[in-house]
CSV table of C-alpha atoms in Angstrom, one decimal:
chain,number,residue,atom,x,y,z
A,1,MET,CA,-0.4,-0.4,0.0
A,2,CYS,CA,2.7,2.5,0.8
A,3,ALA,CA,4.1,1.8,-2.6
A,4,ALA,CA,1.3,2.3,-4.1
A,5,THR,CA,0.6,6.1,-2.4
A,6,SER,CA,4.3,7.3,-2.4
A,7,PRO,CA,4.7,10.4,-4.0
A,8,ARG,CA,6.7,10.6,-7.8
A,9,PRO,CA,9.5,12.2,-7.2
A,10,GLU,CA,10.1,14.6,-9.4
A,11,ARG,CA,12.7,15.4,-13.0
A,12,SER,CA,15.7,17.2,-13.4
A,13,PRO,CA,16.1,19.7,-15.4
A,14,ARG,CA,18.1,17.3,-17.7
A,15,SER,CA,14.9,15.3,-17.8
A,16,SER,CA,13.4,17.4,-20.1
A,17,ARG,CA,15.3,16.9,-22.7
A,18,PRO,CA,15.1,14.4,-25.4
A,19,SER,CA,16.8,11.7,-25.2
A,20,ALA,CA,20.1,10.8,-27.4
A,21,ALA,CA,17.6,8.3,-29.3
A,22,THR,CA,14.9,11.1,-29.8
A,23,SER,CA,17.5,14.0,-30.7
A,24,GLY,CA,19.3,11.3,-33.3
A,25,ALA,CA,16.3,11.0,-35.0
A,26,HIS,CA,15.3,14.8,-35.6
A,27,GLU,CA,18.8,16.7,-36.1
A,28,PRO,CA,20.1,16.6,-39.8
A,29,LYS,CA,23.3,14.0,-40.5
A,30,PRO,CA,26.5,16.3,-41.5
A,31,ARG,CA,26.6,15.2,-44.8
A,32,GLU,CA,22.7,16.9,-45.4
A,33,ARG,CA,24.6,19.7,-43.4
A,34,LEU,CA,27.3,20.1,-46.4
A,35,ALA,CA,25.0,19.4,-49.4
A,36,ASP,CA,22.3,22.0,-47.8
A,37,VAL,CA,25.5,24.7,-47.4
A,38,ARG,CA,26.3,23.7,-51.0
A,39,ARG,CA,23.0,23.9,-53.0
A,40,ARG,CA,22.3,27.7,-51.1
A,41,ALA,CA,26.1,28.5,-52.5
A,42,ASN,CA,25.2,27.6,-56.2
A,43,GLU,CA,21.9,28.9,-55.4
A,44,VAL,CA,23.8,32.2,-54.5
A,45,SER,CA,26.8,31.8,-57.0
A,46,ARG,CA,23.6,30.9,-59.9
A,47,HIS,CA,21.9,34.5,-58.7
A,48,ARG,CA,25.5,36.4,-59.1
A,49,GLN,CA,25.7,35.0,-62.1
A,50,THR,CA,21.7,36.0,-63.3
A,51,LEU,CA,22.9,40.2,-62.1
A,52,LEU,CA,26.5,39.5,-63.7
A,53,GLY,CA,24.6,38.7,-67.3
A,54,GLY,CA,21.8,40.8,-67.1
A,55,VAL,CA,24.2,43.3,-66.4
A,56,SER,CA,26.9,42.7,-68.9
A,57,VAL,CA,23.5,42.4,-71.1
A,58,GLY,CA,22.7,46.0,-70.4
A,59,LEU,CA,25.9,47.6,-70.9
A,60,PHE,CA,26.5,45.9,-73.8
A,61,LEU,CA,23.3,46.5,-75.1
A,62,ILE,CA,24.4,50.7,-73.5
A,63,GLY,CA,27.9,50.3,-75.8
A,64,GLY,CA,26.3,48.8,-79.1
A,65,GLY,CA,23.7,51.6,-78.9
A,66,GLY,CA,26.3,54.5,-78.5
A,67,GLY,CA,28.2,52.3,-80.6
A,68,LEU,CA,26.0,52.2,-83.4
A,69,TRP,CA,25.0,55.9,-83.0
A,70,TYR,CA,28.2,57.0,-83.3
A,71,TRP,CA,28.8,55.1,-86.6
A,72,HIS,CA,25.4,56.3,-87.4
A,73,VAL,CA,26.4,60.0,-86.8
A,74,THR,CA,29.9,58.7,-88.2
A,75,GLU,CA,28.8,57.8,-91.7
A,76,ALA,CA,26.0,60.9,-91.5
A,77,ALA,CA,28.9,63.2,-91.3
A,78,ALA,CA,31.6,61.5,-94.4
A,79,GLU,CA,28.1,61.1,-96.3
A,80,ALA,CA,27.8,65.1,-96.4
A,81,SER,CA,32.2,65.6,-96.9
A,82,ARG,CA,31.5,62.9,-99.3
A,83,GLN,CA,28.3,64.9,-101.2
A,84,GLN,CA,30.4,68.1,-100.1
A,85,LEU,CA,33.0,67.3,-101.8
A,86,ALA,CA,31.5,65.4,-105.2
A,87,GLU,CA,30.2,69.0,-105.1
A,88,ALA,CA,32.8,70.8,-105.3
A,89,GLN,CA,34.8,68.7,-108.1
A,90,GLN,CA,31.1,69.0,-110.0
A,91,ALA,CA,31.4,72.9,-109.6
A,92,LEU,CA,35.2,72.8,-111.1
A,93,ARG,CA,34.6,70.5,-113.5
A,94,THR,CA,31.4,72.8,-115.0
A,95,GLU,CA,33.1,76.3,-114.5
A,96,VAL,CA,36.5,75.4,-116.0
A,97,ASP,CA,35.5,72.4,-119.0
A,98,ALA,CA,33.1,75.6,-119.8
A,99,LEU,CA,36.3,77.5,-120.7
A,100,ASP,CA,37.0,77.6,-124.3
A,101,LEU,CA,41.4,76.6,-124.7
A,102,ASP,CA,41.5,78.2,-128.3
A,103,ASN,CA,40.7,81.5,-126.6
A,104,ALA,CA,43.6,82.9,-125.2
A,105,THR,CA,42.0,84.8,-122.4
A,106,GLN,CA,39.4,81.9,-121.3
A,107,ALA,CA,42.6,79.7,-121.2
A,108,GLU,CA,44.3,81.8,-119.0
A,109,ARG,CA,41.4,81.7,-116.9
A,110,VAL,CA,41.7,77.7,-116.3
A,111,VAL,CA,45.3,77.9,-115.8
A,112,ARG,CA,45.3,80.1,-112.7
A,113,ARG,CA,42.2,78.9,-111.9
A,114,LEU,CA,43.6,75.2,-111.3
A,115,GLU,CA,46.8,76.5,-109.9
A,116,ALA,CA,45.1,78.3,-107.1
A,117,THR,CA,42.8,75.3,-106.4
A,118,GLN,CA,45.9,72.6,-107.2
A,119,GLU,CA,46.1,72.3,-103.0
A,120,GLN,CA,42.2,70.9,-102.7
A,121,TRP,CA,41.9,69.1,-106.4
A,122,ARG,CA,45.1,67.2,-106.7
A,123,THR,CA,43.9,65.1,-103.4
A,124,TRP,CA,40.2,63.8,-105.4
A,125,PRO,CA,39.9,60.4,-107.2
A,126,THR,CA,39.5,63.5,-110.0
A,127,ALA,CA,42.7,64.9,-109.9
A,128,GLY,CA,44.6,63.3,-112.9
A,129,HIS,CA,41.2,64.9,-115.5
A,130,PHE,CA,42.1,68.4,-113.4
A,131,ALA,CA,45.7,67.6,-114.0
A,132,GLU,CA,45.2,66.9,-117.8
A,133,LEU,CA,43.9,70.3,-118.2
A,134,ARG,CA,45.4,72.6,-116.5
A,135,THR,CA,48.5,70.7,-118.9
A,136,LYS,CA,46.1,71.1,-122.2
A,137,ALA,CA,44.8,74.3,-121.0
A,138,GLN,CA,49.0,75.4,-120.6
A,139,ALA,CA,50.3,74.4,-123.6
A,140,ALA,CA,46.7,76.2,-126.0
A,141,LEU,CA,48.2,79.8,-124.2
A,142,VAL,CA,51.3,79.1,-125.7
A,143,ALA,CA,49.5,78.1,-128.6
A,144,ALA,CA,46.7,80.5,-128.5
A,145,ARG,CA,49.7,84.0,-127.5
A,146,ALA,CA,52.2,82.1,-130.9
A,147,ALA,CA,48.7,82.4,-133.0
A,148,GLY,CA,48.4,86.3,-131.2
A,149,ALA,CA,51.9,86.9,-132.2
A,150,LEU,CA,52.0,85.3,-136.0
A,151,GLN,CA,48.2,87.7,-136.9
A,152,ASP,CA,50.8,90.9,-135.5
A,153,GLU,CA,53.5,90.3,-137.6
A,154,VAL,CA,50.8,89.0,-140.4
A,155,HIS,CA,48.7,92.6,-139.7
A,156,GLN,CA,52.6,94.7,-139.9
A,157,LEU,CA,53.3,92.2,-143.6
A,158,GLU,CA,49.5,93.3,-145.1
A,159,GLN,CA,50.6,96.9,-144.4
A,160,LEU,CA,53.6,96.7,-145.8
A,161,LEU,CA,51.6,95.4,-149.1
A,162,ALA,CA,49.1,97.8,-148.7
A,163,ALA,CA,51.9,100.1,-150.6
A,164,PRO,CA,54.4,97.7,-152.0
A,165,PRO,CA,58.0,98.7,-152.3
A,166,THR,CA,59.9,98.8,-154.7
A,167,ASP,CA,63.1,98.6,-153.8
A,168,LEU,CA,63.9,95.0,-154.0
A,169,ALA,CA,66.1,94.4,-150.4
A,170,VAL,CA,63.0,95.3,-148.6
A,171,TRP,CA,60.9,92.7,-150.3
A,172,ALA,CA,63.9,90.3,-149.9
A,173,THR,CA,63.8,91.0,-145.9
A,174,MET,CA,59.4,91.0,-145.9
A,175,ARG,CA,60.1,87.2,-147.4
A,176,GLU,CA,62.4,86.8,-144.9
A,177,ARG,CA,59.6,87.6,-142.3
A,178,GLY,CA,57.5,85.4,-144.2
A,179,ARG,CA,59.6,82.6,-144.0
A,180,ARG,CA,59.5,83.0,-140.6
A,181,LEU,CA,56.0,83.5,-139.8
A,182,LYS,CA,55.6,80.1,-141.9
A,183,GLU,CA,58.4,77.7,-139.6
A,184,ALA,CA,55.8,79.2,-137.1
A,185,THR,CA,52.8,77.6,-137.9
A,186,LYS,CA,53.0,73.5,-136.8
A,187,ASN,CA,51.4,74.5,-133.1
A,188,VAL,CA,48.6,77.1,-134.2
A,189,PRO,CA,45.0,76.3,-134.7
A,190,VAL,CA,44.9,75.7,-138.4
A,191,ALA,CA,42.5,79.3,-139.4
A,192,VAL,CA,45.8,80.4,-138.3
A,193,GLN,CA,47.7,78.9,-140.5
A,194,GLN,CA,45.9,79.5,-143.6
A,195,GLN,CA,46.5,83.4,-142.4
A,196,VAL,CA,49.9,83.0,-142.5
A,197,ARG,CA,50.1,81.1,-146.0
A,198,SER,CA,47.6,83.7,-147.3
A,199,CYS,CA,50.3,86.5,-146.9
A,200,VAL,CA,53.1,84.1,-146.8
A,201,ASP,CA,52.0,83.9,-150.8
A,202,ARG,CA,51.3,87.4,-150.7
A,203,VAL,CA,54.7,88.8,-150.1
A,204,ALA,CA,56.0,85.9,-152.9
A,205,ASP,CA,53.6,87.4,-155.2
A,206,GLY,CA,54.7,90.8,-154.6
A,207,TYR,CA,58.1,90.2,-154.5
A,208,LEU,CA,57.8,88.4,-157.9
A,209,THR,CA,56.2,91.0,-159.8
A,210,ALA,CA,59.5,93.2,-158.2
A,211,LEU,CA,62.4,90.6,-159.6
A,212,ARG,CA,60.2,91.3,-163.2
A,213,ALA,CA,60.0,94.5,-163.6
A,214,ALA,CA,63.7,95.1,-162.3
A,215,VAL,CA,65.3,91.7,-165.0
A,216,ASN,CA,62.7,93.4,-167.8
A,217,THR,CA,63.4,97.2,-167.8
A,218,ASN,CA,67.0,96.9,-166.4
A,219,PRO,CA,68.4,95.6,-169.7
A,220,GLY,CA,71.9,97.2,-169.4
A,221,ALA,CA,71.7,96.1,-165.6
A,222,ASP,CA,75.1,94.0,-164.4
A,223,PRO,CA,74.3,90.7,-165.7
A,224,LYS,CA,75.2,88.6,-162.1
A,225,ALA,CA,73.0,91.1,-160.5
A,226,THR,CA,70.4,90.8,-162.9
A,227,LEU,CA,71.1,86.6,-162.6
A,228,ALA,CA,70.8,86.7,-159.6
A,229,ASN,CA,67.7,88.3,-159.6
A,230,LEU,CA,66.4,85.4,-161.8
A,231,GLU,CA,67.8,82.3,-159.3
A,232,THR,CA,65.9,84.6,-156.7
A,233,ALA,CA,62.7,84.5,-159.1
A,234,GLU,CA,62.7,80.7,-159.7
A,235,THR,CA,63.1,80.4,-156.3
A,236,LEU,CA,60.2,81.9,-155.4
A,237,THR,CA,58.3,80.4,-158.4
A,238,ALA,CA,59.2,77.0,-157.5
A,239,GLU,CA,57.9,77.6,-154.1
A,240,LEU,CA,54.5,79.2,-155.4
A,241,LEU,CA,54.3,76.5,-158.3
A,242,ALA,CA,54.5,73.7,-154.8
A,243,ALA,CA,51.9,75.2,-153.1
A,244,ALA,CA,49.2,75.6,-156.7
A,245,ASP,CA,50.1,70.7,-156.1
A,246,LEU,CA,48.8,71.1,-152.8
A,247,THR,CA,45.8,72.6,-153.6
A,248,HIS,CA,45.0,71.1,-156.4
A,249,ASP,CA,45.0,73.7,-158.8
A,250,ARG,CA,45.3,73.4,-162.1
A,251,ALA,CA,44.9,76.9,-163.8
A,252,ASP,CA,47.5,77.9,-161.1
A,253,HIS,CA,50.2,75.3,-161.6
A,254,ASP,CA,49.8,75.5,-165.4
A,255,ARG,CA,50.1,79.6,-164.8
A,256,ARG,CA,53.3,79.1,-162.3
A,257,ALA,CA,55.0,76.4,-164.8
A,258,ALA,CA,55.1,79.1,-167.8
A,259,GLU,CA,56.9,81.8,-166.1
A,260,LEU,CA,59.2,79.0,-164.2
A,261,SER,CA,59.9,78.1,-167.8
A,262,GLY,CA,60.4,82.4,-168.9
A,263,PHE,CA,62.6,83.0,-166.0
A,264,VAL,CA,64.8,80.0,-167.1
A,265,ARG,CA,65.0,80.8,-170.7
A,266,LEU,CA,66.1,84.3,-169.1
A,267,GLU,CA,68.4,83.2,-167.2
A,268,ASP,CA,70.1,80.6,-170.0
A,269,ASP,CA,70.7,83.0,-171.7
A,270,LEU,CA,72.3,85.2,-169.3
A,271,VAL,CA,74.9,82.5,-168.1
A,272,GLY,CA,76.8,82.3,-170.7
A,273,LYS,CA,77.7,86.4,-169.9
A,274,VAL,CA,78.2,85.9,-166.0
A,275,PHE,CA,80.5,82.1,-166.1
A,276,ASP,CA,83.2,82.6,-168.7
A,277,ALA,CA,86.2,80.9,-168.6
A,278,THR,CA,87.7,83.6,-166.7
A,279,ARG,CA,85.5,83.4,-163.8
A,280,ILE,CA,85.1,79.7,-163.5
A,281,ALA,CA,89.2,79.0,-163.3
A,282,ALA,CA,88.9,82.1,-160.4
A,283,SER,CA,86.4,80.5,-158.4
A,284,PRO,CA,87.5,77.5,-155.3
A,285,TRP,CA,87.4,74.1,-155.2
A,286,GLN,CA,85.8,73.1,-152.0
A,287,ASP,CA,86.7,68.7,-150.9
A,288,LEU,CA,83.4,67.3,-150.1
A,289,LEU,CA,85.1,64.2,-149.7
A,290,PRO,CA,87.2,64.4,-147.0
A,291,GLY,CA,84.9,66.9,-145.7
A,292,THR,CA,81.3,65.3,-144.7
A,293,ARG,CA,81.3,62.4,-142.9
A,294,THR,CA,79.4,59.4,-142.4
A,295,ALA,CA,76.2,61.9,-140.5
A,296,ASP,CA,75.9,63.9,-143.1
A,297,TRP,CA,75.3,61.6,-145.8
A,298,LEU,CA,71.6,59.9,-145.3
A,299,HIS,CA,70.2,56.8,-146.8
A,300,SER,CA,66.4,56.3,-147.9
A,301,ALA,CA,64.7,53.4,-145.6
A,302,THR,CA,65.7,50.3,-148.4
A,303,GLY,CA,66.4,47.0,-147.0
A,304,GLY,CA,70.0,46.2,-146.7
A,305,LEU,CA,71.1,49.2,-147.9
A,306,GLU,CA,74.2,50.2,-146.3
A,307,HIS,CA,76.9,53.3,-146.6
A,308,ALA,CA,79.9,55.1,-144.8
A,309,VAL,CA,82.3,57.1,-144.9
A,310,GLN,CA,86.0,56.5,-144.8
A,311,GLY,CA,88.4,59.0,-144.6
A,312,ASP,CA,88.0,60.5,-149.1
A,313,THR,CA,85.7,57.4,-149.6
A,314,LEU,CA,81.9,56.6,-149.5
A,315,ARG,CA,81.2,53.4,-149.9
A,316,VAL,CA,77.5,52.2,-150.5
A,317,GLU,CA,75.8,48.7,-150.7
A,318,ALA,CA,72.6,47.5,-151.6
A,319,LYS,CA,72.9,43.4,-150.6
A,320,ASP,CA,69.1,42.3,-150.3
A,321,ALA,CA,68.6,41.1,-153.1
A,322,GLY,CA,64.9,40.1,-152.3
A,323,ASP,CA,64.5,44.5,-152.4
A,324,LYS,CA,63.5,45.1,-155.3
A,325,ARG,CA,63.6,49.7,-155.0
A,326,SER,CA,66.7,51.8,-155.5
A,327,GLY,CA,68.4,52.7,-152.4
A,328,VAL,CA,69.5,56.1,-152.4
A,329,VAL,CA,72.2,58.5,-150.1
A,330,THR,CA,72.1,62.1,-150.6
A,331,LEU,CA,74.6,64.9,-148.6
A,332,SER,CA,73.0,67.2,-147.1
A,333,GLY,CA,73.6,71.1,-147.0
A,334,HIS,CA,75.6,71.6,-149.8
A,335,PRO,CA,72.9,73.4,-152.1
A,336,LEU,CA,74.1,73.4,-155.5
A,337,ARG,CA,73.1,75.8,-158.9
A,338,HIS,CA,75.7,76.3,-160.9
A,339,CYS,CA,78.3,74.4,-160.5
A,340,LEU,CA,81.5,71.4,-161.0
A,341,VAL,CA,81.7,68.7,-159.8
A,342,GLU,CA,84.5,65.8,-159.7
A,343,PHE,CA,85.0,62.8,-158.0
A,344,ASP,CA,86.9,59.0,-158.4
A,345,VAL,CA,84.1,55.6,-158.8
A,346,THR,CA,84.4,52.4,-158.5
A,347,LEU,CA,81.4,50.5,-159.1
A,348,THR,CA,81.0,46.6,-158.8
A,349,GLY,CA,77.7,44.9,-160.2
A,350,GLY,CA,73.9,46.1,-161.0
A,351,SER,CA,74.5,50.1,-161.5
A,352,ALA,CA,74.6,53.7,-159.9
A,353,THR,CA,73.2,57.6,-160.6
A,354,ILE,CA,74.1,60.2,-160.4
A,355,LEU,CA,72.3,63.2,-159.1
A,356,VAL,CA,73.3,67.4,-158.6
A,357,ARG,CA,70.7,69.3,-157.8
A,358,ALA,CA,68.6,66.7,-156.6
A,359,ASP,CA,65.5,67.9,-154.9
A,360,LYS,CA,64.4,65.9,-151.7
A,361,ARG,CA,62.5,63.5,-153.5
A,362,ALA,CA,66.0,62.6,-154.8
A,363,GLN,CA,64.8,61.6,-158.3
A,364,ALA,CA,66.9,60.4,-161.9
A,365,THR,CA,63.8,62.8,-164.1
A,366,ASN,CA,64.4,65.5,-161.8
A,367,ALA,CA,67.8,67.0,-161.6
A,368,ALA,CA,71.1,66.8,-163.1
A,369,ALA,CA,71.9,63.4,-163.6
A,370,VAL,CA,73.8,60.7,-165.2
A,371,LYS,CA,73.6,56.9,-165.3
A,372,LEU,CA,77.1,54.6,-164.4
A,373,VAL,CA,76.8,50.8,-165.8
A,374,LEU,CA,78.6,48.2,-166.9
A,375,VAL,CA,77.3,47.6,-169.8
A,376,THR,CA,76.5,49.2,-173.2
A,377,THR,CA,72.8,51.3,-172.2
A,378,PRO,CA,72.1,54.0,-174.2
A,379,ASN,CA,72.8,57.8,-172.2
A,380,ALA,CA,74.6,56.7,-169.9
A,381,VAL,CA,78.6,56.5,-169.2
A,382,GLN,CA,79.6,52.9,-169.5
A,383,VAL,CA,82.9,51.7,-166.1
A,384,PRO,CA,84.7,48.6,-166.1
A,385,GLU,CA,83.9,46.8,-162.9
A,386,ALA,CA,86.0,47.7,-159.7
A,387,VAL,CA,88.5,49.7,-161.5
A,388,PRO,CA,87.6,53.3,-160.2
A,389,VAL,CA,86.9,55.7,-163.1
A,390,HIS,CA,87.0,59.7,-162.7
A,391,VAL,CA,84.2,61.4,-163.6
A,392,GLU,CA,83.0,65.6,-164.1
A,393,MET,CA,80.1,67.0,-164.4
A,394,ARG,CA,79.1,70.6,-165.0
A,395,VAL,CA,75.9,72.2,-164.5
A,396,ILE,CA,75.5,75.6,-166.4
A,397,GLY,CA,72.0,76.9,-166.6
A,398,SER,CA,70.4,74.2,-168.5
A,399,ASP,CA,73.5,71.9,-169.9
A,400,LEU,CA,74.5,69.5,-168.2
A,401,VAL,CA,78.2,68.0,-169.2
A,402,VAL,CA,79.6,64.6,-168.2
A,403,GLN,CA,83.2,63.6,-169.0
A,404,ALA,CA,84.2,60.0,-168.4
A,405,LYS,CA,87.5,58.5,-169.2
A,406,ASP,CA,86.8,58.6,-173.1
A,407,THR,CA,83.1,59.2,-172.7
A,408,LYS,CA,81.2,62.5,-173.1
A,409,LEU,CA,77.5,63.2,-172.8
A,410,ALA,CA,75.3,66.7,-172.9
A,411,SER,CA,72.2,66.4,-171.5
A,412,LYS,CA,69.4,69.5,-170.4
A,413,VAL,CA,68.4,69.8,-167.0
A,414,PRO,CA,64.4,69.8,-166.4
A,415,GLY,CA,63.5,73.5,-165.7
A,416,SER,CA,62.3,72.5,-162.6
A,417,ALA,CA,65.9,71.5,-161.0
A,418,ARG,CA,67.7,75.2,-160.5
A,419,CYS,CA,68.7,73.3,-157.3
A,420,GLY,CA,69.5,70.9,-155.1
A,421,GLY,CA,72.1,68.6,-153.5
A,422,PHE,CA,74.1,65.6,-154.8
A,423,ALA,CA,72.8,62.0,-154.3
A,424,VAL,CA,73.7,58.8,-155.3
A,425,ILE,CA,70.6,56.4,-156.4
A,426,VAL,CA,72.1,52.0,-156.4
A,427,THR,CA,70.4,49.2,-157.8
A,428,THR,CA,69.5,45.9,-155.6
A,429,GLY,CA,73.3,44.0,-155.3
A,430,THR,CA,75.3,47.1,-155.9
A,431,THR,CA,78.7,48.2,-154.2
A,432,LEU,CA,80.1,51.4,-155.3
A,433,SER,CA,83.0,53.7,-154.0
A,434,LEU,CA,83.1,57.3,-154.4
A,435,SER,CA,85.9,59.1,-153.3
A,436,HIS,CA,88.1,62.5,-153.8
A,437,LEU,CA,84.5,64.4,-154.1
A,438,ARG,CA,85.0,67.8,-154.6
A,439,VAL,CA,82.5,70.8,-156.0
A,440,LYS,CA,83.5,74.4,-157.1
A,441,GLN,CA,80.2,76.3,-156.9
A,442,LEU,CA,79.8,79.5,-159.7
A,443,THR,CA,78.5,82.1,-158.1
């Protein structure tokens, strides 16, 4: 009984704690705690990455937008600059292209404008156009100024022609001025060239009229002075005859040819009185071989043709048998009119023709010419092959006399061949040596 009624002992404070068995069932284990820490760390990391990604995207969008805005602004500025540049180029091009380069004043404006803006346009894509235009304008300005100077000279000559002088010396000066004018017309407009030629022809016509009057109205004048006037008249008439040929003016050609024949007849009547034996003997000889070099002799563009001066000998060879043309070798700078010519010649194969008073075409039919051959040929001088032969040619007025060994030929020189040079024509396969060439000019 006593045991049933005895009071229950009080629990100690420790008895209120759960037992070890009970607490072990509810507290997390270390592994779980570690996983929980990792989970929380991952969440924090993901949150941080998300935050950083958002910030990065935001910054990227802000930067891209700023870059796009900057590119847009820069491109707009560049486009405006390009547009401004294109407008400046077009404006300058329109300005200078509208000016006439044939006009001296306008050509000068082009030059000045392009020189003033050179620092600007030299960097443009179209710089080449403006550089080329400036060069053309400079050339045009030079030509325009030259044309202006020529026109001034022409005007002065025309004033003299309005009151023709009677003094032949004044006419000679006018003719020389006209000759210089004609030589200066290469780079001037065609209209100015025609103006100059017309004036020069008028001067030649006026001079010719004065010479004709001097010859016909003074029969007792000094024969030498008259002969000089006739020679000048022949030269002038030949020039006017050539001008008529260029313009295909048949009537003018026939008139000039008839006039030239008249002067030639007068000259032929007079040369015997001027060039008598005493005067011919007193005239000096001039050596041309030796005395000239290879460069003084020019040859035509004939295949296989060669020439060379060696001491006192000119050697000419026409080797190419395939070229059927004759070869021509001419001596430059020694015009001949009334003269004696002599030389030694050695011919090997083929044939050769020696010309005195040859024109620039060196045609035997328009010169004082003698043909040298190895076989008998009418109107030619036969020479032995490879043997030197001495040849003398005498040309006075229209008379040509040739003496070679025992052969003597006399012939007439064409009326158009009043003055010219010395030349040699060789046929294909010819070898020729010409030495000791000398000339006696009769004046």
